[in-house]
PDB file of N, CA and C in Angstrom:
ATOM      1  N   MET Z  16       0.833  -1.191   0.000  1.00  0.00           N
ATOM      2  CA  MET Z  16       0.000   0.000   0.000  1.00  0.00           C
ATOM      3  C   MET Z  16       0.878   1.255   0.000  1.00  0.00           C
ATOM      4  N   ALA Z  17       0.476   2.226  -0.763  1.00  0.00           N
ATOM      5  CA  ALA Z  17       1.240   3.469  -0.873  1.00  0.00           C
ATOM      6  C   ALA Z  17       1.116   4.268   0.420  1.00  0.00           C
ATOM      7  N   ALA Z  18       2.224   4.864   0.823  1.00  0.00           N
ATOM      8  CA  ALA Z  18       2.239   5.662   2.045  1.00  0.00           C
ATOM      9  C   ALA Z  18       1.630   7.042   1.811  1.00  0.00           C
ATOM     10  N   ILE Z  19       1.616   7.489   0.567  1.00  0.00           N
ATOM     11  CA  ILE Z  19       1.065   8.812   0.257  1.00  0.00           C
ATOM     12  C   ILE Z  19       0.224   8.702  -1.018  1.00  0.00           C
ATOM     13  N   SER Z  20      -0.930   9.269  -0.954  1.00  0.00           N
ATOM     14  CA  SER Z  20      -1.837   9.167  -2.105  1.00  0.00           C
ATOM     15  C   SER Z  20      -1.632  10.337  -3.065  1.00  0.00           C
ATOM     16  N   ARG Z  21      -2.184  10.154  -4.240  1.00  0.00           N
ATOM     17  CA  ARG Z  21      -2.140  11.200  -5.270  1.00  0.00           C
ATOM     18  C   ARG Z  21      -2.843  12.463  -4.763  1.00  0.00           C
ATOM     19  N   GLU Z  22      -3.933  12.273  -4.031  1.00  0.00           N
ATOM     20  CA  GLU Z  22      -4.691  13.407  -3.487  1.00  0.00           C
ATOM     21  C   GLU Z  22      -3.868  14.165  -2.433  1.00  0.00           C
ATOM     22  N   GLU Z  23      -3.118  13.418  -1.635  1.00  0.00           N
ATOM     23  CA  GLU Z  23      -2.266  14.067  -0.637  1.00  0.00           C
ATOM     24  C   GLU Z  23      -1.155  14.876  -1.302  1.00  0.00           C
ATOM     25  N   VAL Z  24      -0.617  14.364  -2.385  1.00  0.00           N
ATOM     26  CA  VAL Z  24       0.404  15.105  -3.134  1.00  0.00           C
ATOM     27  C   VAL Z  24      -0.206  16.380  -3.708  1.00  0.00           C
ATOM     28  N   ALA Z  25      -1.414  16.288  -4.237  1.00  0.00           N
ATOM     29  CA  ALA Z  25      -2.098  17.467  -4.780  1.00  0.00           C
ATOM     30  C   ALA Z  25      -2.342  18.486  -3.667  1.00  0.00           C
ATOM     31  N   HIS Z  26      -2.707  18.001  -2.489  1.00  0.00           N
ATOM     32  CA  HIS Z  26      -2.935  18.901  -1.348  1.00  0.00           C
ATOM     33  C   HIS Z  26      -1.629  19.597  -0.945  1.00  0.00           C
ATOM     34  N   LEU Z  27      -0.549  18.838  -0.877  1.00  0.00           N
ATOM     35  CA  LEU Z  27       0.756  19.421  -0.549  1.00  0.00           C
ATOM     36  C   LEU Z  27       1.177  20.454  -1.597  1.00  0.00           C
ATOM     37  N   ALA Z  28       0.910  20.151  -2.841  1.00  0.00           N
ATOM     38  CA  ALA Z  28       1.246  21.087  -3.919  1.00  0.00           C
ATOM     39  C   ALA Z  28       0.458  22.386  -3.771  1.00  0.00           C
ATOM     40  N   ARG Z  29      -0.832  22.261  -3.436  1.00  0.00           N
ATOM     41  CA  ARG Z  29      -1.639  23.476  -3.227  1.00  0.00           C
ATOM     42  C   ARG Z  29      -1.111  24.276  -2.047  1.00  0.00           C
ATOM     43  N   LEU Z  30      -0.779  23.607  -0.938  1.00  0.00           N
ATOM     44  CA  LEU Z  30      -0.244  24.305   0.237  1.00  0.00           C
ATOM     45  C   LEU Z  30       1.079  24.997  -0.082  1.00  0.00           C
ATOM     46  N   SER Z  31       1.856  24.363  -0.945  1.00  0.00           N
ATOM     47  CA  SER Z  31       3.156  24.919  -1.334  1.00  0.00           C
ATOM     48  C   SER Z  31       3.050  25.911  -2.472  1.00  0.00           C
ATOM     49  N   ARG Z  32       1.828  26.079  -2.984  1.00  0.00           N
ATOM     50  CA  ARG Z  32       1.567  26.964  -4.120  1.00  0.00           C
ATOM     51  C   ARG Z  32       2.394  26.580  -5.338  1.00  0.00           C
ATOM     52  N   LEU Z  33       2.424  25.272  -5.591  1.00  0.00           N
ATOM     53  CA  LEU Z  33       3.132  24.743  -6.746  1.00  0.00           C
ATOM     54  C   LEU Z  33       2.133  24.342  -7.810  1.00  0.00           C
ATOM     55  N   ALA Z  34       2.414  24.711  -9.034  1.00  0.00           N
ATOM     56  CA  ALA Z  34       1.581  24.294 -10.158  1.00  0.00           C
ATOM     57  C   ALA Z  34       2.073  22.915 -10.602  1.00  0.00           C
ATOM     58  N   VAL Z  35       1.252  21.904 -10.370  1.00  0.00           N
ATOM     59  CA  VAL Z  35       1.648  20.534 -10.671  1.00  0.00           C
ATOM     60  C   VAL Z  35       0.649  19.950 -11.663  1.00  0.00           C
ATOM     61  N   THR Z  36       1.168  19.324 -12.717  1.00  0.00           N
ATOM     62  CA  THR Z  36       0.301  18.699 -13.719  1.00  0.00           C
ATOM     63  C   THR Z  36      -0.190  17.346 -13.198  1.00  0.00           C
ATOM     64  N   GLU Z  37      -1.197  16.795 -13.873  1.00  0.00           N
ATOM     65  CA  GLU Z  37      -1.741  15.480 -13.500  1.00  0.00           C
ATOM     66  C   GLU Z  37      -0.657  14.408 -13.588  1.00  0.00           C
ATOM     67  N   GLU Z  38       0.169  14.517 -14.610  1.00  0.00           N
ATOM     68  CA  GLU Z  38       1.257  13.564 -14.801  1.00  0.00           C
ATOM     69  C   GLU Z  38       2.273  13.655 -13.667  1.00  0.00           C
ATOM     70  N   GLU Z  39       2.583  14.889 -13.255  1.00  0.00           N
ATOM     71  CA  GLU Z  39       3.540  15.091 -12.167  1.00  0.00           C
ATOM     72  C   GLU Z  39       2.997  14.568 -10.837  1.00  0.00           C
ATOM     73  N   LEU Z  40       1.691  14.657 -10.629  1.00  0.00           N
ATOM     74  CA  LEU Z  40       1.103  14.132  -9.401  1.00  0.00           C
ATOM     75  C   LEU Z  40       1.423  12.654  -9.241  1.00  0.00           C
ATOM     76  N   ASP Z  41       1.275  11.896 -10.326  1.00  0.00           N
ATOM     77  CA  ASP Z  41       1.584  10.462 -10.272  1.00  0.00           C
ATOM     78  C   ASP Z  41       3.073  10.231 -10.015  1.00  0.00           C
ATOM     79  N   THR Z  42       3.903  10.993 -10.712  1.00  0.00           N
ATOM     80  CA  THR Z  42       5.352  10.852 -10.543  1.00  0.00           C
ATOM     81  C   THR Z  42       5.768  11.185  -9.114  1.00  0.00           C
ATOM     82  N   PHE Z  43       5.298  12.326  -8.604  1.00  0.00           N
ATOM     83  CA  PHE Z  43       5.665  12.755  -7.263  1.00  0.00           C
ATOM     84  C   PHE Z  43       5.120  11.816  -6.198  1.00  0.00           C
ATOM     85  N   ALA Z  44       3.929  11.277  -6.405  1.00  0.00           N
ATOM     86  CA  ALA Z  44       3.359  10.338  -5.439  1.00  0.00           C
ATOM     87  C   ALA Z  44       4.263   9.116  -5.310  1.00  0.00           C
ATOM     88  N   GLY Z  45       4.737   8.601  -6.442  1.00  0.00           N
ATOM     89  CA  GLY Z  45       5.650   7.451  -6.416  1.00  0.00           C
ATOM     90  C   GLY Z  45       6.962   7.780  -5.738  1.00  0.00           C
ATOM     91  N   GLN Z  46       7.519   8.946  -6.063  1.00  0.00           N
ATOM     92  CA  GLN Z  46       8.801   9.351  -5.480  1.00  0.00           C
ATOM     93  C   GLN Z  46       8.679   9.579  -3.976  1.00  0.00           C
ATOM     94  N   LEU Z  47       7.622  10.268  -3.567  1.00  0.00           N
ATOM     95  CA  LEU Z  47       7.428  10.523  -2.139  1.00  0.00           C
ATOM     96  C   LEU Z  47       7.157   9.230  -1.385  1.00  0.00           C
ATOM     97  N   ASP Z  48       6.485   8.286  -2.010  1.00  0.00           N
ATOM     98  CA  ASP Z  48       6.235   6.994  -1.389  1.00  0.00           C
ATOM     99  C   ASP Z  48       7.551   6.272  -1.106  1.00  0.00           C
ATOM    100  N   VAL Z  49       8.471   6.296  -2.067  1.00  0.00           N
ATOM    101  CA  VAL Z  49       9.781   5.666  -1.882  1.00  0.00           C
ATOM    102  C   VAL Z  49      10.528   6.338  -0.727  1.00  0.00           C
ATOM    103  N   ILE Z  50      10.479   7.663  -0.670  1.00  0.00           N
ATOM    104  CA  ILE Z  50      11.157   8.404   0.400  1.00  0.00           C
ATOM    105  C   ILE Z  50      10.557   8.048   1.758  1.00  0.00           C
ATOM    106  N   LEU Z  51       9.245   8.037   1.850  1.00  0.00           N
ATOM    107  CA  LEU Z  51       8.587   7.719   3.118  1.00  0.00           C
ATOM    108  C   LEU Z  51       8.869   6.288   3.556  1.00  0.00           C
ATOM    109  N   GLN Z  52       8.942   5.358   2.614  1.00  0.00           N
ATOM    110  CA  GLN Z  52       9.285   3.975   2.961  1.00  0.00           C
ATOM    111  C   GLN Z  52      10.717   3.884   3.498  1.00  0.00           C
ATOM    112  N   ALA Z  53      11.643   4.648   2.893  1.00  0.00           N
ATOM    113  CA  ALA Z  53      13.024   4.641   3.369  1.00  0.00           C
ATOM    114  C   ALA Z  53      13.118   5.215   4.784  1.00  0.00           C
ATOM    115  N   VAL Z  54      12.365   6.269   5.041  1.00  0.00           N
ATOM    116  CA  VAL Z  54      12.357   6.869   6.380  1.00  0.00           C
ATOM    117  C   VAL Z  54      11.763   5.880   7.383  1.00  0.00           C
ATOM    118  N   ALA Z  55      10.713   5.194   7.006  1.00  0.00           N
ATOM    119  CA  ALA Z  55      10.102   4.201   7.885  1.00  0.00           C
ATOM    120  C   ALA Z  55      11.074   3.066   8.183  1.00  0.00           C
ATOM    121  N   GLN Z  56      11.862   2.672   7.193  1.00  0.00           N
ATOM    122  CA  GLN Z  56      12.855   1.612   7.376  1.00  0.00           C
ATOM    123  C   GLN Z  56      13.906   2.039   8.391  1.00  0.00           C
ATOM    124  N   VAL Z  57      14.357   3.264   8.311  1.00  0.00           N
ATOM    125  CA  VAL Z  57      15.342   3.770   9.274  1.00  0.00           C
ATOM    126  C   VAL Z  57      14.742   3.773  10.676  1.00  0.00           C
ATOM    127  N   GLY Z  58      13.463   4.130  10.770  1.00  0.00           N
ATOM    128  CA  GLY Z  58      12.790   4.160  12.067  1.00  0.00           C
ATOM    129  C   GLY Z  58      12.612   2.788  12.686  1.00  0.00           C
ATOM    130  N   GLU Z  59      12.670   1.719  11.871  1.00  0.00           N
ATOM    131  CA  GLU Z  59      12.498   0.355  12.366  1.00  0.00           C
ATOM    132  C   GLU Z  59      13.774  -0.231  12.951  1.00  0.00           C
ATOM    133  N   VAL Z  60      14.890   0.427  12.806  1.00  0.00           N
ATOM    134  CA  VAL Z  60      16.159  -0.097  13.298  1.00  0.00           C
ATOM    135  C   VAL Z  60      16.071  -0.283  14.810  1.00  0.00           C
ATOM    136  N   ALA Z  61      16.464  -1.458  15.268  1.00  0.00           N
ATOM    137  CA  ALA Z  61      16.447  -1.732  16.712  1.00  0.00           C
ATOM    138  C   ALA Z  61      17.623  -0.998  17.344  1.00  0.00           C
ATOM    139  N   ALA Z  62      17.325   0.057  18.053  1.00  0.00           N
ATOM    140  CA  ALA Z  62      18.396   0.870  18.617  1.00  0.00           C
ATOM    141  C   ALA Z  62      18.172   1.154  20.099  1.00  0.00           C
ATOM    142  N   ALA Z  63      17.536   0.239  20.807  1.00  0.00           N
ATOM    143  CA  ALA Z  63      17.253   0.455  22.233  1.00  0.00           C
ATOM    144  C   ALA Z  63      18.539   0.570  23.043  1.00  0.00           C
ATOM    145  N   ASP Z  64      19.593  -0.131  22.606  1.00  0.00           N
ATOM    146  CA  ASP Z  64      20.851  -0.103  23.360  1.00  0.00           C
ATOM    147  C   ASP Z  64      21.809   0.986  22.877  1.00  0.00           C
ATOM    148  N   ILE Z  65      21.393   1.798  21.913  1.00  0.00           N
ATOM    149  CA  ILE Z  65      22.247   2.866  21.390  1.00  0.00           C
ATOM    150  C   ILE Z  65      21.730   4.203  21.922  1.00  0.00           C
ATOM    151  N   PRO Z  66      22.566   4.923  22.683  1.00  0.00           N
ATOM    152  CA  PRO Z  66      22.100   6.201  23.239  1.00  0.00           C
ATOM    153  C   PRO Z  66      21.964   7.266  22.146  1.00  0.00           C
ATOM    154  N   PRO Z  67      21.020   8.180  22.316  1.00  0.00           N
ATOM    155  CA  PRO Z  67      20.886   9.261  21.337  1.00  0.00           C
ATOM    156  C   PRO Z  67      22.151  10.118  21.315  1.00  0.00           C
ATOM    157  N   THR Z  68      22.556  10.533  20.135  1.00  0.00           N
ATOM    158  CA  THR Z  68      23.752  11.371  20.008  1.00  0.00           C
ATOM    159  C   THR Z  68      23.486  12.510  19.033  1.00  0.00           C
ATOM    160  N   SER Z  69      24.244  13.582  19.209  1.00  0.00           N
ATOM    161  CA  SER Z  69      24.122  14.698  18.280  1.00  0.00           C
ATOM    162  C   SER Z  69      25.278  14.704  17.283  1.00  0.00           C
ATOM    163  N   HIS Z  70      26.355  13.962  17.617  1.00  0.00           N
ATOM    164  CA  HIS Z  70      27.525  13.911  16.740  1.00  0.00           C
ATOM    165  C   HIS Z  70      28.023  12.468  16.652  1.00  0.00           C
ATOM    166  N   SER Z  71      28.548  12.107  15.506  1.00  0.00           N
ATOM    167  CA  SER Z  71      29.030  10.746  15.331  1.00  0.00           C
ATOM    168  C   SER Z  71      30.394  10.524  15.978  1.00  0.00           C
ATOM    169  N   VAL Z  72      31.140  11.581  16.197  1.00  0.00           N
ATOM    170  CA  VAL Z  72      32.435  11.488  16.880  1.00  0.00           C
ATOM    171  C   VAL Z  72      32.412  12.410  18.089  1.00  0.00           C
ATOM    172  N   PRO Z  73      33.158  12.082  19.133  1.00  0.00           N
ATOM    173  CA  PRO Z  73      33.147  12.936  20.324  1.00  0.00           C
ATOM    174  C   PRO Z  73      33.725  14.322  20.029  1.00  0.00           C
ATOM    175  N   LEU Z  74      33.163  15.316  20.669  1.00  0.00           N
ATOM    176  CA  LEU Z  74      33.662  16.675  20.508  1.00  0.00           C
ATOM    177  C   LEU Z  74      34.697  16.971  21.581  1.00  0.00           C
ATOM    178  N   THR Z  75      35.726  17.698  21.190  1.00  0.00           N
ATOM    179  CA  THR Z  75      36.726  18.123  22.168  1.00  0.00           C
ATOM    180  C   THR Z  75      36.909  19.623  22.045  1.00  0.00           C
ATOM    181  N   ASN Z  76      37.262  20.233  23.151  1.00  0.00           N
ATOM    182  CA  ASN Z  76      37.494  21.671  23.166  1.00  0.00           C
ATOM    183  C   ASN Z  76      38.844  21.950  22.521  1.00  0.00           C
ATOM    184  N   VAL Z  77      38.855  22.729  21.452  1.00  0.00           N
ATOM    185  CA  VAL Z  77      40.098  23.011  20.737  1.00  0.00           C
ATOM    186  C   VAL Z  77      40.708  24.346  21.160  1.00  0.00           C
ATOM    187  N   PHE Z  78      40.094  24.990  22.135  1.00  0.00           N
ATOM    188  CA  PHE Z  78      40.610  26.275  22.584  1.00  0.00           C
ATOM    189  C   PHE Z  78      41.713  26.075  23.613  1.00  0.00           C
ATOM    190  N   ARG Z  79      42.639  26.990  23.634  1.00  0.00           N
ATOM    191  CA  ARG Z  79      43.701  26.946  24.630  1.00  0.00           C
ATOM    192  C   ARG Z  79      43.400  27.968  25.717  1.00  0.00           C
ATOM    193  N   GLU Z  80      44.096  27.873  26.793  1.00  0.00           N
ATOM    194  CA  GLU Z  80      43.940  28.826  27.883  1.00  0.00           C
ATOM    195  C   GLU Z  80      44.401  30.214  27.409  1.00  0.00           C
ATOM    196  N   ASP Z  81      43.728  31.249  27.872  1.00  0.00           N
ATOM    197  CA  ASP Z  81      44.161  32.609  27.578  1.00  0.00           C
ATOM    198  C   ASP Z  81      45.368  32.936  28.448  1.00  0.00           C
ATOM    199  N   VAL Z  82      46.468  33.205  27.774  1.00  0.00           N
ATOM    200  CA  VAL Z  82      47.704  33.532  28.486  1.00  0.00           C
ATOM    201  C   VAL Z  82      48.218  34.847  27.914  1.00  0.00           C
ATOM    202  N   VAL Z  83      48.502  35.787  28.805  1.00  0.00           N
ATOM    203  CA  VAL Z  83      49.033  37.070  28.365  1.00  0.00           C
ATOM    204  C   VAL Z  83      50.491  36.867  27.962  1.00  0.00           C
ATOM    205  N   THR Z  84      50.815  37.287  26.737  1.00  0.00           N
ATOM    206  CA  THR Z  84      52.186  37.195  26.242  1.00  0.00           C
ATOM    207  C   THR Z  84      52.603  38.558  25.715  1.00  0.00           C
ATOM    208  N   PRO Z  85      53.887  38.797  25.638  1.00  0.00           N
ATOM    209  CA  PRO Z  85      54.339  40.088  25.113  1.00  0.00           C
ATOM    210  C   PRO Z  85      53.868  40.281  23.675  1.00  0.00           C
ATOM    211  N   CYS Z  86      53.530  41.514  23.333  1.00  0.00           N
ATOM    212  CA  CYS Z  86      53.094  41.805  21.974  1.00  0.00           C
ATOM    213  C   CYS Z  86      53.671  43.146  21.538  1.00  0.00           C
ATOM    214  N   LEU Z  87      53.371  43.536  20.316  1.00  0.00           N
ATOM    215  CA  LEU Z  87      53.889  44.788  19.777  1.00  0.00           C
ATOM    216  C   LEU Z  87      53.213  45.983  20.444  1.00  0.00           C
ATOM    217  N   THR Z  88      53.971  47.026  20.589  1.00  0.00           N
ATOM    218  CA  THR Z  88      53.376  48.285  21.036  1.00  0.00           C
ATOM    219  C   THR Z  88      52.690  48.914  19.837  1.00  0.00           C
ATOM    220  N   PRO Z  89      51.776  49.858  20.048  1.00  0.00           N
ATOM    221  CA  PRO Z  89      51.159  50.526  18.900  1.00  0.00           C
ATOM    222  C   PRO Z  89      52.193  51.130  17.950  1.00  0.00           C
ATOM    223  N   GLN Z  90      53.241  51.695  18.491  1.00  0.00           N
ATOM    224  CA  GLN Z  90      54.281  52.296  17.640  1.00  0.00           C
ATOM    225  C   GLN Z  90      54.978  51.235  16.795  1.00  0.00           C
ATOM    226  N   GLU Z  91      55.260  50.065  17.403  1.00  0.00           N
ATOM    227  CA  GLU Z  91      55.910  48.989  16.649  1.00  0.00           C
ATOM    228  C   GLU Z  91      54.977  48.447  15.560  1.00  0.00           C
ATOM    229  N   ALA Z  92      53.697  48.295  15.880  1.00  0.00           N
ATOM    230  CA  ALA Z  92      52.741  47.770  14.912  1.00  0.00           C
ATOM    231  C   ALA Z  92      52.579  48.712  13.730  1.00  0.00           C
ATOM    232  N   LEU Z  93      52.615  50.015  13.988  1.00  0.00           N
ATOM    233  CA  LEU Z  93      52.402  51.007  12.935  1.00  0.00           C
ATOM    234  C   LEU Z  93      53.696  51.433  12.243  1.00  0.00           C
ATOM    235  N   SER Z  94      54.818  50.915  12.693  1.00  0.00           N
ATOM    236  CA  SER Z  94      56.104  51.375  12.159  1.00  0.00           C
ATOM    237  C   SER Z  94      56.253  51.099  10.658  1.00  0.00           C
ATOM    238  N   GLY Z  95      55.671  50.062  10.141  1.00  0.00           N
ATOM    239  CA  GLY Z  95      55.792  49.758   8.725  1.00  0.00           C
ATOM    240  C   GLY Z  95      54.624  50.261   7.885  1.00  0.00           C
ATOM    241  N   ALA Z  96      53.671  50.931   8.521  1.00  0.00           N
ATOM    242  CA  ALA Z  96      52.497  51.405   7.792  1.00  0.00           C
ATOM    243  C   ALA Z  96      52.858  52.610   6.933  1.00  0.00           C
ATOM    244  N   PRO Z  97      52.301  52.724   5.728  1.00  0.00           N
ATOM    245  CA  PRO Z  97      52.571  53.884   4.894  1.00  0.00           C
ATOM    246  C   PRO Z  97      52.046  55.169   5.528  1.00  0.00           C
ATOM    247  N   ASP Z  98      50.950  55.080   6.304  1.00  0.00           N
ATOM    248  CA  ASP Z  98      50.380  56.263   6.935  1.00  0.00           C
ATOM    249  C   ASP Z  98      49.640  55.827   8.198  1.00  0.00           C
ATOM    250  N   ALA Z  99      49.775  56.612   9.276  1.00  0.00           N
ATOM    251  CA  ALA Z  99      49.099  56.309  10.538  1.00  0.00           C
ATOM    252  C   ALA Z  99      48.590  57.607  11.143  1.00  0.00           C
ATOM    253  N   GLU Z 100      47.512  57.482  11.923  1.00  0.00           N
ATOM    254  CA  GLU Z 100      46.940  58.655  12.584  1.00  0.00           C
ATOM    255  C   GLU Z 100      46.242  58.194  13.861  1.00  0.00           C
ATOM    256  N   ASP Z 101      46.516  58.823  14.981  1.00  0.00           N
ATOM    257  CA  ASP Z 101      45.900  58.494  16.268  1.00  0.00           C
ATOM    258  C   ASP Z 101      46.031  57.008  16.606  1.00  0.00           C
ATOM    259  N   GLN Z 102      47.205  56.458  16.440  1.00  0.00           N
ATOM    260  CA  GLN Z 102      47.513  55.051  16.712  1.00  0.00           C
ATOM    261  C   GLN Z 102      46.639  54.086  15.900  1.00  0.00           C
ATOM    262  N   ARG Z 103      46.296  54.478  14.672  1.00  0.00           N
ATOM    263  CA  ARG Z 103      45.509  53.642  13.763  1.00  0.00           C
ATOM    264  C   ARG Z 103      46.139  53.691  12.373  1.00  0.00           C
ATOM    265  N   PHE Z 104      45.905  52.623  11.608  1.00  0.00           N
ATOM    266  CA  PHE Z 104      46.319  52.636  10.212  1.00  0.00           C
ATOM    267  C   PHE Z 104      45.434  53.624   9.469  1.00  0.00           C
ATOM    268  N   ARG Z 105      46.040  54.468   8.643  1.00  0.00           N
ATOM    269  CA  ARG Z 105      45.270  55.428   7.846  1.00  0.00           C
ATOM    270  C   ARG Z 105      45.260  54.924   6.416  1.00  0.00           C
ATOM    271  N   VAL Z 106      44.049  54.786   5.868  1.00  0.00           N
ATOM    272  CA  VAL Z 106      43.893  54.273   4.505  1.00  0.00           C
ATOM    273  C   VAL Z 106      43.080  55.262   3.698  1.00  0.00           C
ATOM    274  N   PRO Z 107      43.194  55.233   2.373  1.00  0.00           N
ATOM    275  CA  PRO Z 107      42.418  56.158   1.542  1.00  0.00           C
ATOM    276  C   PRO Z 107      40.918  55.839   1.643  1.00  0.00           C
ATOM    277  N   ARG Z 108      40.094  56.878   1.576  1.00  0.00           N
ATOM    278  CA  ARG Z 108      38.643  56.716   1.593  1.00  0.00           C
ATOM    279  C   ARG Z 108      38.212  56.059   0.284  1.00  0.00           C
ATOM    280  N   ILE Z 109      37.356  55.053   0.412  1.00  0.00           N
ATOM    281  CA  ILE Z 109      36.866  54.378  -0.795  1.00  0.00           C
ATOM    282  C   ILE Z 109      35.372  54.606  -0.994  1.00  0.00           C
ATOM    283  N   LEU Z 110      34.674  55.094   0.007  1.00  0.00           N
ATOM    284  CA  LEU Z 110      33.251  55.384  -0.102  1.00  0.00           C
ATOM    285  C   LEU Z 110      33.031  56.888   0.098  1.00  0.00           C
ATOM    286  N   SER Z 111      32.092  57.428  -0.629  1.00  0.00           N
ATOM    287  CA  SER Z 111      31.795  58.854  -0.462  1.00  0.00           C
ATOM    288  C   SER Z 111      30.876  59.036   0.734  1.00  0.00           C
ATOM    289  N   GLU Z 112      30.759  60.247   1.211  1.00  0.00           N
ATOM    290  CA  GLU Z 112      29.926  60.565   2.371  1.00  0.00           C
ATOM    291  C   GLU Z 112      28.449  60.324   2.130  1.00  0.00           C
ATOM    292  N   ASP Z 113      27.978  60.401   0.886  1.00  0.00           N
ATOM    293  CA  ASP Z 113      26.558  60.281   0.606  1.00  0.00           C
ATOM    294  C   ASP Z 113      26.078  58.840   0.485  1.00  0.00           C
ATOM    295  N   VAL Z 114      26.940  57.851   0.735  1.00  0.00           N
ATOM    296  CA  VAL Z 114      26.557  56.446   0.671  1.00  0.00           C
ATOM    297  C   VAL Z 114      25.880  56.073   1.988  1.00  0.00           C
ATOM    298  N   ALA Z 115      24.647  55.594   1.894  1.00  0.00           N
ATOM    299  CA  ALA Z 115      23.913  55.179   3.100  1.00  0.00           C
ATOM    300  C   ALA Z 115      24.346  53.789   3.497  1.00  0.00           C
ATOM    301  N   SER Z 116      24.425  53.542   4.789  1.00  0.00           N
ATOM    302  CA  SER Z 116      24.835  52.204   5.256  1.00  0.00           C
ATOM    303  C   SER Z 116      23.665  51.398   5.703  1.00  0.00           C
TER     304      SER Z 116
END
């Protein structure tokens, strides 16, 4: 017995606002039936001894501890910049003032 009828496919098509021909209704009914049977088969798997999981492999934290280390001073960081202003890199304007964001 088919898991989904031609009428149900037509109803789904109307809900989805899809224009479906009579021929497509038959095609889609067959295709959806195969999909629903495959889903039902997966649901039949005896898995009482298998705990539910969200990932197939265990997750591990890849972050390291935050440790303060020496870094460049603003002057050292900007020393190779072509132009700097107020301890910031200065770059040419690429957008005009009248551009809305």
